[in-house]
Amino acid sequence: MAKVIFGNHSSVLVPRQDRDSIRKLYCDVLGGKIMKADPERDFIRLGEDFYIGFLYGDVPDESEFLRTARSVWLEIKSDNVSKMSRKILESGLVRKLEVPDPHLYFQAPGGQCLRLVGIDEDLSFYEGAGEGPNAVGTLCPHHLTKPDYWLAT
């Protein structure tokens, strides 16, 4: 049987007006590096080998949709979660999301939703094993737009 794995490259189409905020968050706050920039896109490296291509265009702001359970959320890791959490929140560039989970969830400029976890943290709960927060069937009205969107079933 053929196999599939996630790669180390991602791209997202974002509103052109978010470019400065995206650069500040991903480079100044999260420590990323712009590998290449041109008028229509930025290629940013996070860590040693994860790359995000931000494609800037005249697209509508879909931030509200991206905060719902209908979008993909990304996980970022830090060796100092408390320090990085403060740095992210104090940057003023993100919107903190209320999720029934002990981690920091936030929305970055451009609309991407992220969860911050520790590099060496036991995340087996998110793999279907181990103990963790009981969010089964829990509605989170702070970031879901309709009452029929559940975090887990």
Coordinates of C-alpha atoms in Angstrom, one line a residue, residues 3-149:
K3 CA 2.2 5.7 2.2
V4 CA 1.6 9.4 2.8
I5 CA 3.3 11.7 5.3
F6 CA 3.3 15.4 5.9
G7 CA 6.2 17.3 4.5
N8 CA 8.1 20.3 5.8
H9 CA 6.6 22.9 3.4
S10 CA 3.4 24.8 3.7
S11 CA 1.9 27.7 1.9
V12 CA -1.0 30.0 2.4
L13 CA -2.7 32.7 0.4
V14 CA -3.2 35.8 2.7
P15 CA -4.4 39.4 2.3
R16 CA -1.7 41.6 1.0
Q17 CA -2.3 44.1 3.8
D18 CA -1.1 41.6 6.4
R19 CA 2.4 41.3 5.1
D20 CA 4.1 43.5 7.7
S21 CA 2.3 41.9 10.6
I22 CA 3.1 38.4 9.2
R23 CA 6.8 39.2 9.0
K24 CA 6.9 40.7 12.5
L25 CA 5.2 37.7 14.0
Y26 CA 7.0 34.9 12.2
C27 CA 10.4 36.5 12.1
D28 CA 10.7 38.9 15.1
V29 CA 8.5 37.0 17.6
L30 CA 8.9 33.4 16.5
G31 CA 12.5 33.6 15.3
G32 CA 11.9 32.7 11.6
K33 CA 14.0 33.8 8.8
I34 CA 12.9 35.2 5.4
M35 CA 14.7 33.0 2.9
K36 CA 13.4 34.7 -0.2
A37 CA 11.0 37.7 -0.8
D38 CA 9.5 39.2 -3.9
P39 CA 6.5 41.5 -4.4
E40 CA 4.0 38.7 -4.3
R41 CA 5.4 36.3 -1.7
D42 CA 7.7 35.5 1.3
F43 CA 9.3 32.2 2.0
I44 CA 10.0 31.9 5.7
R45 CA 11.9 29.2 7.5
L46 CA 10.9 28.2 11.1
G47 CA 13.4 26.1 12.9
E48 CA 15.9 24.1 10.9
D49 CA 13.6 22.7 8.2
F50 CA 10.0 23.9 8.1
Y51 CA 9.1 26.4 5.4
I52 CA 6.0 28.5 4.9
G53 CA 5.3 30.3 1.7
F54 CA 3.1 33.3 2.2
L55 CA 1.4 34.2 -1.1
Y56 CA 0.0 37.8 -0.9
G57 CA -3.0 38.7 -2.9
D58 CA -6.1 40.8 -3.0
V59 CA -8.2 38.2 -1.2
P60 CA -10.9 38.6 1.4
D61 CA -10.1 38.3 5.1
E62 CA -11.3 34.9 6.2
S63 CA -10.1 35.2 9.8
E64 CA -13.5 34.5 11.2
F65 CA -13.8 31.2 9.2
L66 CA -10.4 30.1 10.2
R67 CA -11.2 30.3 13.9
T68 CA -13.9 27.7 13.5
A69 CA -13.4 23.9 13.7
R70 CA -13.6 23.7 9.9
S71 CA -10.0 24.7 9.3
V72 CA -6.6 23.2 9.7
W73 CA -4.7 24.4 12.8
L74 CA -0.9 24.2 13.0
E75 CA 1.3 23.2 16.0
I76 CA 4.4 25.0 16.8
K77 CA 6.9 23.9 19.5
S78 CA 9.2 25.8 21.8
D79 CA 11.9 24.9 24.3
N80 CA 10.5 27.5 26.7
V81 CA 6.7 27.5 26.4
S82 CA 6.0 30.1 29.1
K83 CA 8.5 32.6 27.7
M84 CA 7.4 32.1 24.2
S85 CA 3.7 32.4 25.2
R86 CA 4.4 35.8 26.8
K87 CA 6.4 36.9 23.8
I88 CA 3.6 35.9 21.4
L89 CA 0.8 37.5 23.4
E90 CA 2.8 40.7 24.3
S91 CA 3.6 41.2 20.6
G92 CA 0.1 42.5 20.1
L93 CA 0.1 40.8 16.7
V94 CA -2.1 37.8 17.5
R95 CA -5.6 37.0 18.8
K96 CA -5.7 34.6 21.7
L97 CA -8.3 31.9 21.2
E98 CA -10.2 30.3 24.1
V99 CA -10.0 26.5 23.6
P100 CA -10.7 23.9 26.4
D101 CA -7.1 22.7 26.4
P102 CA -4.1 23.7 28.5
H103 CA -2.0 25.1 25.5
L104 CA -1.9 28.5 24.0
Y105 CA -4.0 28.7 20.9
F106 CA -3.8 31.9 18.8
Q107 CA -4.6 33.4 15.4
A108 CA -1.7 34.9 13.5
P109 CA -1.9 37.8 11.1
G110 CA -3.2 36.3 7.8
G111 CA -5.6 34.1 9.7
Q112 CA -3.6 31.0 10.5
C113 CA -4.5 29.4 13.8
L114 CA -1.7 27.8 15.9
R115 CA -1.2 25.9 19.1
L116 CA 2.0 26.3 21.1
V117 CA 3.4 23.2 22.8
G118 CA 6.7 22.2 24.4
I119 CA 9.4 20.5 22.3
D120 CA 9.8 17.6 24.7
E121 CA 6.2 17.6 25.9
D122 CA 4.3 14.3 25.9
L123 CA 1.6 14.8 23.3
S124 CA 0.4 11.3 23.2
F125 CA -3.1 12.5 24.0
Y126 CA -3.3 14.1 20.6
E127 CA -2.3 10.8 19.0
G128 CA -5.2 9.0 20.6
A129 CA -3.3 7.6 23.5
G130 CA -2.5 8.9 27.0
E131 CA -4.4 11.2 29.3
G132 CA -5.3 14.7 28.5
P133 CA -8.0 17.4 28.7
N134 CA -11.5 16.1 28.4
A135 CA -12.8 18.1 25.4
V136 CA -15.1 15.4 24.0
G137 CA -18.4 17.0 23.0
T138 CA -17.4 20.3 24.4
L139 CA -18.6 23.4 22.6
C140 CA -16.3 26.3 22.7
P141 CA -18.4 29.4 22.0
H142 CA -15.5 31.8 22.1
H143 CA -14.1 30.7 18.8
L144 CA -16.8 28.7 17.1
T145 CA -19.3 30.6 15.0
K146 CA -22.3 28.1 15.1
P147 CA -23.6 25.9 17.9
D148 CA -23.4 22.8 15.8
Y149 CA -19.6 22.9 15.5

